[in-house]
Amino acid sequence: MKLISSKKMLLALLMSFAVVVSACGDKAQNSGSGEDSASKDTAQERVLTDALGNEVKVPAHPQRIIATYLEDHLLTLGVKPVAQWSIKGDGVQNYLQDQLAEIPKIPYDLPYESVMSFEPDLIILGGADMAADGKYEQYSKIAPTYVVGKEKSNNWREELKAVGEVLGKTKEAEEAIQAYDQKAAEAREKLKQVIGSRTAASLWVTEKAIFVVSDHLSSGTVLYNDLGLAEPKTVEEISKTGTANWNSISMEEFAQMDADYLFIVNNRGVTKEQLMKDPIWANIPAVKENHVYEFDDQSSWLYAGAIANSKMIDDVLSSVVQ
């Protein structure tokens, strides 16, 4: 009986020892995992070269981002900035205000004192002009500053991917582009059934001038590239020499506007009906056929990005496809 009891005691001791060793092993393994996690966090602090050739140390998890006029991309990637673009105090990107209404405004030209007051931990600038005249050096003293550059800023997909890379959200950027392209493809098929090969144009009408969108920028890419609508000769000619997203059109050129459908952003301060009474407007095919669709500056037609362009597609479909 004593021998049996001794064996039991020995077995119990061995089992206890195994538990202690196992626990120590688990503790060591957990400690290693913590080190691995810390290593991963450190690894996420990347050094990227921006459009100006600056080597920028991007923080692993930026929390207070200023990326003025790039808010469409930030929101597409699930990120809210600490401050949003504005002009003349009140002018903001209205089509984004369902998500940015509570975000403070910062002047579009990013005064040094204003930027500093928001204590950003990352600054992303769209173009080199925003970093000129010593501004880059000033911003860099506040937070790591990355310049996307004009080559990418003229193509919202490339710009979105660039912002995604900076934020460590490359996958999310690619997925957003794929989702948008799928939506555009489906809309293109619907419009093909209704419009066929008829032409369309986008105009921005102000008190002093009429602007036509470039065929390869802003809403022009949505109409002609994404939705496959036919381009009027007038738009084609202006786009050859125009350098801006929206180029002014003379009244002589406007009188020749050969668009079957018109999508206008009306900032003239008069109603669409009043515009249509003008003899020059009255001779445009789209006006004759009552194919003129009006939007105000609350809409996304003056902007570009996955959110802006998706809203444009919705506008075109709701206007044309009954």
mmCIF file of C-alpha atoms in Angstrom:
data_model
loop_
_atom_site.group_PDB
_atom_site.id
_atom_site.type_symbol
_atom_site.label_atom_id
_atom_site.label_comp_id
_atom_site.label_asym_id
_atom_site.label_seq_id
_atom_site.Cartn_x
_atom_site.Cartn_y
_atom_site.Cartn_z
ATOM 1 C CA MET A 1 0.000 0.000 0.000
ATOM 2 C CA LYS A 2 2.887 2.325 0.834
ATOM 3 C CA LEU A 3 4.534 1.514 -2.516
ATOM 4 C CA ILE A 4 1.356 2.349 -4.368
ATOM 5 C CA SER A 5 0.991 5.601 -2.459
ATOM 6 C CA SER A 6 4.601 6.528 -3.225
ATOM 7 C CA LYS A 7 4.018 5.905 -6.920
ATOM 8 C CA LYS A 8 0.931 8.076 -6.817
ATOM 9 C CA MET A 9 2.825 10.865 -5.115
ATOM 10 C CA LEU A 10 5.642 10.633 -7.671
ATOM 11 C CA LEU A 11 3.154 10.731 -10.539
ATOM 12 C CA ALA A 12 1.437 13.760 -9.032
ATOM 13 C CA LEU A 13 4.768 15.541 -8.651
ATOM 14 C CA LEU A 14 5.708 14.816 -12.273
ATOM 15 C CA MET A 15 2.346 16.126 -13.514
ATOM 16 C CA SER A 16 2.730 19.294 -11.450
ATOM 17 C CA PHE A 17 6.192 19.809 -12.852
ATOM 18 C CA ALA A 18 4.865 19.385 -16.412
ATOM 19 C CA VAL A 19 2.197 22.002 -15.796
ATOM 20 C CA VAL A 20 4.763 24.468 -14.470
ATOM 21 C CA VAL A 21 7.063 23.859 -17.432
ATOM 22 C CA SER A 22 4.140 24.223 -19.842
ATOM 23 C CA ALA A 23 3.073 27.481 -18.194
ATOM 24 C CA CYS A 24 6.604 28.832 -18.391
ATOM 25 C CA GLY A 25 6.710 27.831 -22.044
ATOM 26 C CA ASP A 26 3.429 29.574 -22.730
ATOM 27 C CA LYS A 27 4.662 32.661 -20.937
ATOM 28 C CA ALA A 28 7.828 32.694 -22.993
ATOM 29 C CA GLN A 29 5.818 32.172 -26.176
ATOM 30 C CA ASN A 30 3.421 34.982 -25.270
ATOM 31 C CA SER A 31 6.376 37.197 -24.486
ATOM 32 C CA GLY A 32 7.793 36.370 -27.908
ATOM 33 C CA SER A 33 4.461 37.181 -29.562
ATOM 34 C CA GLY A 34 4.466 40.562 -27.857
ATOM 35 C CA GLU A 35 7.932 41.221 -29.204
ATOM 36 C CA ASP A 36 6.814 40.114 -32.670
ATOM 37 C CA SER A 37 3.797 42.442 -32.418
ATOM 38 C CA ALA A 38 6.029 45.315 -31.370
ATOM 39 C CA SER A 39 8.335 44.505 -34.270
ATOM 40 C CA LYS A 40 5.399 44.579 -36.643
ATOM 41 C CA ASP A 41 4.298 47.956 -35.305
ATOM 42 C CA THR A 42 7.797 49.292 -35.764
ATOM 43 C CA ALA A 43 7.953 47.820 -39.251
ATOM 44 C CA GLN A 44 4.812 49.713 -40.159
ATOM 45 C CA GLU A 45 6.671 52.978 -39.684
ATOM 46 C CA ARG A 46 7.714 53.194 -43.316
ATOM 47 C CA VAL A 47 9.953 55.540 -45.220
ATOM 48 C CA LEU A 48 8.297 56.561 -48.502
ATOM 49 C CA THR A 49 9.593 58.809 -51.268
ATOM 50 C CA ASP A 50 7.065 61.405 -52.377
ATOM 51 C CA ALA A 51 6.625 63.227 -55.697
ATOM 52 C CA LEU A 52 9.252 65.812 -54.746
ATOM 53 C CA GLY A 53 11.829 63.179 -53.895
ATOM 54 C CA ASN A 54 11.477 63.706 -50.164
ATOM 55 C CA GLU A 55 11.984 60.682 -47.947
ATOM 56 C CA VAL A 56 9.055 60.763 -45.556
ATOM 57 C CA LYS A 57 8.884 58.660 -42.386
ATOM 58 C CA VAL A 58 5.205 57.771 -42.210
ATOM 59 C CA PRO A 59 3.932 56.921 -38.713
ATOM 60 C CA ALA A 60 2.517 53.456 -38.127
ATOM 61 C CA HIS A 61 -0.929 54.566 -37.034
ATOM 62 C CA PRO A 62 -1.549 58.277 -37.754
ATOM 63 C CA GLN A 63 -4.545 59.592 -35.845
ATOM 64 C CA ARG A 64 -4.601 63.298 -36.740
ATOM 65 C CA ILE A 65 -4.343 63.644 -40.502
ATOM 66 C CA ILE A 66 -4.576 66.791 -42.594
ATOM 67 C CA ALA A 67 -5.021 66.013 -46.293
ATOM 68 C CA THR A 68 -6.794 69.058 -47.648
ATOM 69 C CA TYR A 69 -8.880 68.492 -50.806
ATOM 70 C CA LEU A 70 -8.089 64.781 -50.527
ATOM 71 C CA GLU A 71 -10.968 64.091 -48.157
ATOM 72 C CA ASP A 72 -12.825 62.028 -50.772
ATOM 73 C CA HIS A 73 -9.945 59.541 -50.740
ATOM 74 C CA LEU A 74 -9.648 59.542 -46.954
ATOM 75 C CA LEU A 75 -13.332 58.769 -46.490
ATOM 76 C CA THR A 76 -13.199 56.109 -49.202
ATOM 77 C CA LEU A 77 -10.476 54.441 -47.123
ATOM 78 C CA GLY A 78 -12.469 54.773 -43.911
ATOM 79 C CA VAL A 79 -10.397 57.626 -42.454
ATOM 80 C CA LYS A 80 -11.624 60.989 -41.170
ATOM 81 C CA PRO A 81 -9.241 63.969 -41.172
ATOM 82 C CA VAL A 82 -8.669 66.206 -38.176
ATOM 83 C CA ALA A 83 -9.559 69.238 -40.350
ATOM 84 C CA GLN A 84 -11.251 69.659 -43.729
ATOM 85 C CA TRP A 85 -10.607 71.853 -46.771
ATOM 86 C CA SER A 86 -12.501 75.130 -46.982
ATOM 87 C CA ILE A 87 -12.460 78.346 -48.954
ATOM 88 C CA LYS A 88 -13.552 81.802 -47.837
ATOM 89 C CA GLY A 89 -14.513 80.434 -44.438
ATOM 90 C CA ASP A 90 -17.718 78.619 -45.415
ATOM 91 C CA GLY A 91 -17.051 76.921 -48.744
ATOM 92 C CA VAL A 92 -16.536 73.186 -48.257
ATOM 93 C CA GLN A 93 -17.003 70.049 -50.304
ATOM 94 C CA ASN A 94 -20.728 69.849 -49.701
ATOM 95 C CA TYR A 95 -21.193 66.361 -51.111
ATOM 96 C CA LEU A 96 -19.030 64.980 -48.271
ATOM 97 C CA GLN A 97 -20.755 66.763 -45.417
ATOM 98 C CA ASP A 98 -22.815 63.761 -44.411
ATOM 99 C CA GLN A 99 -19.504 62.444 -43.060
ATOM 100 C CA LEU A 100 -17.562 65.646 -42.429
ATOM 101 C CA ALA A 101 -20.195 67.932 -40.901
ATOM 102 C CA GLU A 102 -18.549 67.861 -37.473
ATOM 103 C CA ILE A 103 -14.980 68.191 -38.769
ATOM 104 C CA PRO A 104 -13.410 71.667 -38.248
ATOM 105 C CA LYS A 105 -12.454 73.701 -41.313
ATOM 106 C CA ILE A 106 -8.984 74.768 -42.352
ATOM 107 C CA PRO A 107 -8.233 77.328 -45.116
ATOM 108 C CA TYR A 108 -7.400 75.752 -48.479
ATOM 109 C CA ASP A 109 -3.920 77.338 -48.568
ATOM 110 C CA LEU A 110 -2.988 75.766 -45.217
ATOM 111 C CA PRO A 111 -1.553 78.673 -43.240
ATOM 112 C CA TYR A 112 1.277 77.507 -41.000
ATOM 113 C CA GLU A 113 -0.410 78.624 -37.779
ATOM 114 C CA SER A 114 -3.672 76.900 -38.688
ATOM 115 C CA VAL A 115 -1.924 73.638 -39.494
ATOM 116 C CA MET A 116 0.049 73.772 -36.249
ATOM 117 C CA SER A 117 -3.110 74.428 -34.195
ATOM 118 C CA PHE A 118 -4.558 71.052 -35.211
ATOM 119 C CA GLU A 119 -1.433 69.183 -34.054
ATOM 120 C CA PRO A 120 -1.423 66.727 -36.991
ATOM 121 C CA ASP A 121 0.764 63.635 -36.945
ATOM 122 C CA LEU A 122 0.659 63.338 -40.751
ATOM 123 C CA ILE A 123 0.182 65.874 -43.560
ATOM 124 C CA ILE A 124 -0.611 64.838 -47.140
ATOM 125 C CA LEU A 125 -0.466 67.468 -49.893
ATOM 126 C CA GLY A 126 -2.027 66.955 -53.310
ATOM 127 C CA GLY A 127 0.334 69.053 -55.449
ATOM 128 C CA ALA A 128 3.817 70.517 -55.382
ATOM 129 C CA ASP A 129 2.395 74.043 -55.474
ATOM 130 C CA MET A 130 1.094 73.552 -51.932
ATOM 131 C CA ALA A 131 4.631 72.820 -50.771
ATOM 132 C CA ALA A 132 6.329 75.686 -52.623
ATOM 133 C CA ASP A 133 8.033 78.787 -51.222
ATOM 134 C CA GLY A 134 9.388 77.061 -48.143
ATOM 135 C CA LYS A 135 6.017 75.675 -47.041
ATOM 136 C CA TYR A 136 7.228 72.077 -47.176
ATOM 137 C CA GLU A 137 10.005 72.822 -44.706
ATOM 138 C CA GLN A 138 7.513 74.538 -42.387
ATOM 139 C CA TYR A 139 4.993 71.700 -42.532
ATOM 140 C CA SER A 140 7.701 69.068 -42.028
ATOM 141 C CA LYS A 141 8.596 70.673 -38.716
ATOM 142 C CA ILE A 142 5.028 70.068 -37.560
ATOM 143 C CA ALA A 143 4.526 66.520 -38.866
ATOM 144 C CA PRO A 144 5.754 64.112 -41.570
ATOM 145 C CA THR A 145 4.624 65.654 -44.871
ATOM 146 C CA TYR A 146 3.999 63.694 -48.083
ATOM 147 C CA VAL A 147 3.355 65.294 -51.509
ATOM 148 C CA VAL A 148 1.302 63.181 -53.948
ATOM 149 C CA GLY A 149 2.151 65.228 -57.076
ATOM 150 C CA LYS A 150 0.321 66.458 -60.172
ATOM 151 C CA GLU A 151 0.869 63.328 -62.265
ATOM 152 C CA LYS A 152 -1.263 61.328 -59.865
ATOM 153 C CA SER A 153 -3.599 64.136 -58.837
ATOM 154 C CA ASN A 154 -4.876 64.346 -62.440
ATOM 155 C CA ASN A 155 -6.014 60.720 -62.173
ATOM 156 C CA TRP A 156 -8.216 60.060 -59.158
ATOM 157 C CA ARG A 157 -7.542 56.324 -59.224
ATOM 158 C CA GLU A 158 -3.788 56.820 -59.042
ATOM 159 C CA GLU A 159 -4.208 59.508 -56.412
ATOM 160 C CA LEU A 160 -6.405 57.218 -54.308
ATOM 161 C CA LYS A 161 -3.816 54.444 -54.568
ATOM 162 C CA ALA A 162 -1.073 56.876 -53.536
ATOM 163 C CA VAL A 163 -3.036 57.992 -50.472
ATOM 164 C CA GLY A 164 -3.794 54.348 -49.732
ATOM 165 C CA GLU A 165 -0.092 53.521 -49.819
ATOM 166 C CA VAL A 166 0.741 56.344 -47.417
ATOM 167 C CA LEU A 167 -1.933 55.178 -44.976
ATOM 168 C CA GLY A 168 -1.083 51.501 -45.306
ATOM 169 C CA LYS A 169 -4.446 50.854 -46.967
ATOM 170 C CA THR A 170 -3.391 49.679 -50.422
ATOM 171 C CA LYS A 171 -5.860 46.786 -50.379
ATOM 172 C CA GLU A 172 -8.758 49.045 -49.423
ATOM 173 C CA ALA A 173 -7.895 51.442 -52.256
ATOM 174 C CA GLU A 174 -7.839 48.645 -54.820
ATOM 175 C CA GLU A 175 -11.148 47.277 -53.550
ATOM 176 C CA ALA A 176 -12.765 50.722 -53.745
ATOM 177 C CA ILE A 177 -11.612 51.151 -57.352
ATOM 178 C CA GLN A 178 -12.907 47.715 -58.293
ATOM 179 C CA ALA A 179 -16.296 48.440 -56.696
ATOM 180 C CA TYR A 180 -16.528 51.767 -58.529
ATOM 181 C CA ASP A 181 -15.550 50.238 -61.876
ATOM 182 C CA GLN A 182 -18.210 47.563 -61.412
ATOM 183 C CA LYS A 183 -20.850 50.212 -60.720
ATOM 184 C CA ALA A 184 -19.741 52.220 -63.755
ATOM 185 C CA ALA A 185 -19.869 49.149 -66.010
ATOM 186 C CA GLU A 186 -23.420 48.352 -64.932
ATOM 187 C CA ALA A 187 -24.501 51.975 -65.449
ATOM 188 C CA ARG A 188 -22.835 52.054 -68.872
ATOM 189 C CA GLU A 189 -24.962 49.141 -70.031
ATOM 190 C CA LYS A 190 -28.157 50.803 -68.792
ATOM 191 C CA LEU A 191 -27.300 54.081 -70.516
ATOM 192 C CA LYS A 192 -26.409 52.298 -73.738
ATOM 193 C CA GLN A 193 -29.969 51.023 -73.896
ATOM 194 C CA VAL A 194 -31.388 54.556 -73.530
ATOM 195 C CA ILE A 195 -28.861 56.946 -75.096
ATOM 196 C CA GLY A 196 -27.017 54.751 -77.560
ATOM 197 C CA SER A 197 -24.445 56.830 -79.449
ATOM 198 C CA ARG A 198 -25.929 60.236 -78.655
ATOM 199 C CA THR A 199 -23.639 62.932 -77.244
ATOM 200 C CA ALA A 200 -23.485 64.456 -73.772
ATOM 201 C CA ALA A 201 -21.624 67.310 -72.108
ATOM 202 C CA SER A 202 -21.127 68.745 -68.649
ATOM 203 C CA LEU A 203 -21.222 72.530 -68.139
ATOM 204 C CA TRP A 204 -20.519 74.816 -65.215
ATOM 205 C CA VAL A 205 -22.508 78.040 -65.524
ATOM 206 C CA THR A 206 -21.549 81.059 -63.414
ATOM 207 C CA GLU A 207 -22.618 84.691 -63.466
ATOM 208 C CA LYS A 208 -19.679 85.681 -65.652
ATOM 209 C CA ALA A 209 -18.892 82.662 -67.825
ATOM 210 C CA ILE A 210 -19.710 79.186 -69.037
ATOM 211 C CA PHE A 211 -17.174 76.420 -68.531
ATOM 212 C CA VAL A 212 -17.065 73.043 -70.235
ATOM 213 C CA VAL A 213 -15.420 70.073 -68.552
ATOM 214 C CA SER A 214 -12.275 68.597 -70.065
ATOM 215 C CA ASP A 215 -12.886 65.203 -71.640
ATOM 216 C CA HIS A 216 -10.097 63.574 -69.600
ATOM 217 C CA LEU A 217 -10.538 65.252 -66.206
ATOM 218 C CA SER A 218 -13.173 65.604 -63.467
ATOM 219 C CA SER A 219 -16.713 64.702 -64.617
ATOM 220 C CA GLY A 220 -15.418 64.379 -68.183
ATOM 221 C CA THR A 221 -13.783 61.062 -67.306
ATOM 222 C CA VAL A 222 -17.055 59.888 -65.793
ATOM 223 C CA LEU A 223 -19.145 60.748 -68.864
ATOM 224 C CA TYR A 224 -16.798 59.653 -71.635
ATOM 225 C CA ASN A 225 -14.520 57.076 -70.068
ATOM 226 C CA ASP A 226 -16.515 55.373 -67.320
ATOM 227 C CA LEU A 227 -20.024 55.649 -68.777
ATOM 228 C CA GLY A 228 -18.995 55.482 -72.434
ATOM 229 C CA LEU A 229 -21.114 58.427 -73.581
ATOM 230 C CA ALA A 230 -20.282 60.030 -76.928
ATOM 231 C CA GLU A 231 -18.320 63.286 -76.851
ATOM 232 C CA PRO A 232 -19.552 66.395 -78.735
ATOM 233 C CA LYS A 233 -17.071 67.887 -81.194
ATOM 234 C CA THR A 234 -17.189 71.174 -79.289
ATOM 235 C CA VAL A 235 -15.955 69.480 -76.107
ATOM 236 C CA GLU A 236 -13.324 67.563 -78.045
ATOM 237 C CA GLU A 237 -11.878 70.740 -79.562
ATOM 238 C CA ILE A 238 -11.789 72.647 -76.279
ATOM 239 C CA SER A 239 -10.193 69.708 -74.486
ATOM 240 C CA LYS A 240 -7.292 69.664 -76.948
ATOM 241 C CA THR A 241 -6.017 73.039 -75.781
ATOM 242 C CA GLY A 242 -7.577 73.435 -72.338
ATOM 243 C CA THR A 243 -5.342 72.729 -69.366
ATOM 244 C CA ALA A 244 -7.838 72.958 -66.491
ATOM 245 C CA ASN A 245 -10.554 70.607 -65.293
ATOM 246 C CA TRP A 246 -13.094 73.185 -66.505
ATOM 247 C CA ASN A 247 -12.282 75.501 -69.421
ATOM 248 C CA SER A 248 -14.185 78.641 -70.344
ATOM 249 C CA ILE A 249 -16.068 78.560 -73.610
ATOM 250 C CA SER A 250 -16.807 81.647 -75.705
ATOM 251 C CA MET A 251 -20.378 82.400 -76.714
ATOM 252 C CA GLU A 252 -19.404 81.748 -80.337
ATOM 253 C CA GLU A 253 -18.175 78.283 -79.398
ATOM 254 C CA PHE A 254 -21.138 77.699 -77.136
ATOM 255 C CA ALA A 255 -23.525 78.503 -79.982
ATOM 256 C CA GLN A 256 -22.040 75.467 -81.782
ATOM 257 C CA MET A 257 -22.516 73.111 -78.839
ATOM 258 C CA ASP A 258 -23.642 69.839 -80.400
ATOM 259 C CA ALA A 259 -24.722 67.973 -77.264
ATOM 260 C CA ASP A 260 -27.851 65.840 -77.137
ATOM 261 C CA TYR A 261 -27.738 65.740 -73.334
ATOM 262 C CA LEU A 262 -26.499 68.466 -70.982
ATOM 263 C CA PHE A 263 -25.607 68.112 -67.314
ATOM 264 C CA ILE A 264 -25.130 71.595 -65.870
ATOM 265 C CA VAL A 265 -23.888 72.912 -62.548
ATOM 266 C CA ASN A 266 -25.868 76.139 -62.273
ATOM 267 C CA ASN A 267 -24.166 78.884 -60.252
ATOM 268 C CA ARG A 268 -25.590 81.806 -62.213
ATOM 269 C CA GLY A 269 -28.281 82.603 -59.687
ATOM 270 C CA VAL A 270 -31.152 82.119 -62.137
ATOM 271 C CA THR A 271 -33.432 79.180 -62.760
ATOM 272 C CA LYS A 272 -32.851 76.602 -65.453
ATOM 273 C CA GLU A 273 -35.976 77.835 -67.207
ATOM 274 C CA GLN A 274 -34.531 81.337 -67.390
ATOM 275 C CA LEU A 275 -31.300 79.984 -68.845
ATOM 276 C CA MET A 276 -33.154 78.043 -71.507
ATOM 277 C CA LYS A 277 -34.910 81.177 -72.742
ATOM 278 C CA ASP A 278 -31.611 82.608 -73.953
ATOM 279 C CA PRO A 279 -31.606 82.340 -77.797
ATOM 280 C CA ILE A 280 -28.140 80.754 -77.822
ATOM 281 C CA TRP A 281 -29.201 78.044 -75.409
ATOM 282 C CA ALA A 282 -32.432 77.499 -77.314
ATOM 283 C CA ASN A 283 -30.549 76.269 -80.395
ATOM 284 C CA ILE A 284 -28.652 73.505 -78.606
ATOM 285 C CA PRO A 285 -30.064 70.033 -79.419
ATOM 286 C CA ALA A 286 -30.273 69.050 -75.723
ATOM 287 C CA VAL A 287 -32.392 72.127 -74.979
ATOM 288 C CA LYS A 288 -34.689 71.486 -77.917
ATOM 289 C CA GLU A 289 -35.269 67.918 -76.730
ATOM 290 C CA ASN A 290 -35.612 68.887 -73.058
ATOM 291 C CA HIS A 291 -32.547 66.860 -72.118
ATOM 292 C CA VAL A 292 -30.998 69.404 -69.745
ATOM 293 C CA TYR A 293 -30.374 68.299 -66.158
ATOM 294 C CA GLU A 294 -29.453 70.832 -63.487
ATOM 295 C CA PHE A 295 -27.340 70.445 -60.326
ATOM 296 C CA ASP A 296 -26.154 73.027 -57.807
ATOM 297 C CA ASP A 297 -22.863 73.478 -56.004
ATOM 298 C CA GLN A 298 -24.021 71.079 -53.295
ATOM 299 C CA SER A 299 -23.472 68.272 -55.794
ATOM 300 C CA SER A 300 -20.241 66.421 -56.587
ATOM 301 C CA TRP A 301 -19.944 67.494 -60.238
ATOM 302 C CA LEU A 302 -17.056 69.892 -59.644
ATOM 303 C CA TYR A 303 -14.955 67.276 -57.864
ATOM 304 C CA ALA A 304 -13.335 63.892 -58.460
ATOM 305 C CA GLY A 305 -12.914 60.700 -56.465
ATOM 306 C CA ALA A 306 -14.646 57.401 -55.822
ATOM 307 C CA ILE A 307 -17.402 59.073 -53.793
ATOM 308 C CA ALA A 308 -17.814 62.115 -56.062
ATOM 309 C CA ASN A 309 -17.877 60.063 -59.248
ATOM 310 C CA SER A 310 -20.229 57.477 -57.808
ATOM 311 C CA LYS A 311 -22.683 60.258 -56.972
ATOM 312 C CA MET A 312 -22.356 61.586 -60.540
ATOM 313 C CA ILE A 313 -23.250 58.181 -61.899
ATOM 314 C CA ASP A 314 -26.341 58.176 -59.683
ATOM 315 C CA ASP A 315 -27.256 61.646 -60.984
ATOM 316 C CA VAL A 316 -26.897 60.599 -64.622
ATOM 317 C CA LEU A 317 -28.955 57.449 -64.137
ATOM 318 C CA SER A 318 -31.733 59.190 -62.202
ATOM 319 C CA SER A 319 -31.874 61.912 -64.860
ATOM 320 C CA VAL A 320 -31.759 59.841 -68.031
ATOM 321 C CA VAL A 321 -32.985 56.354 -67.174
ATOM 322 C CA GLN A 322 -36.665 56.576 -66.295
#
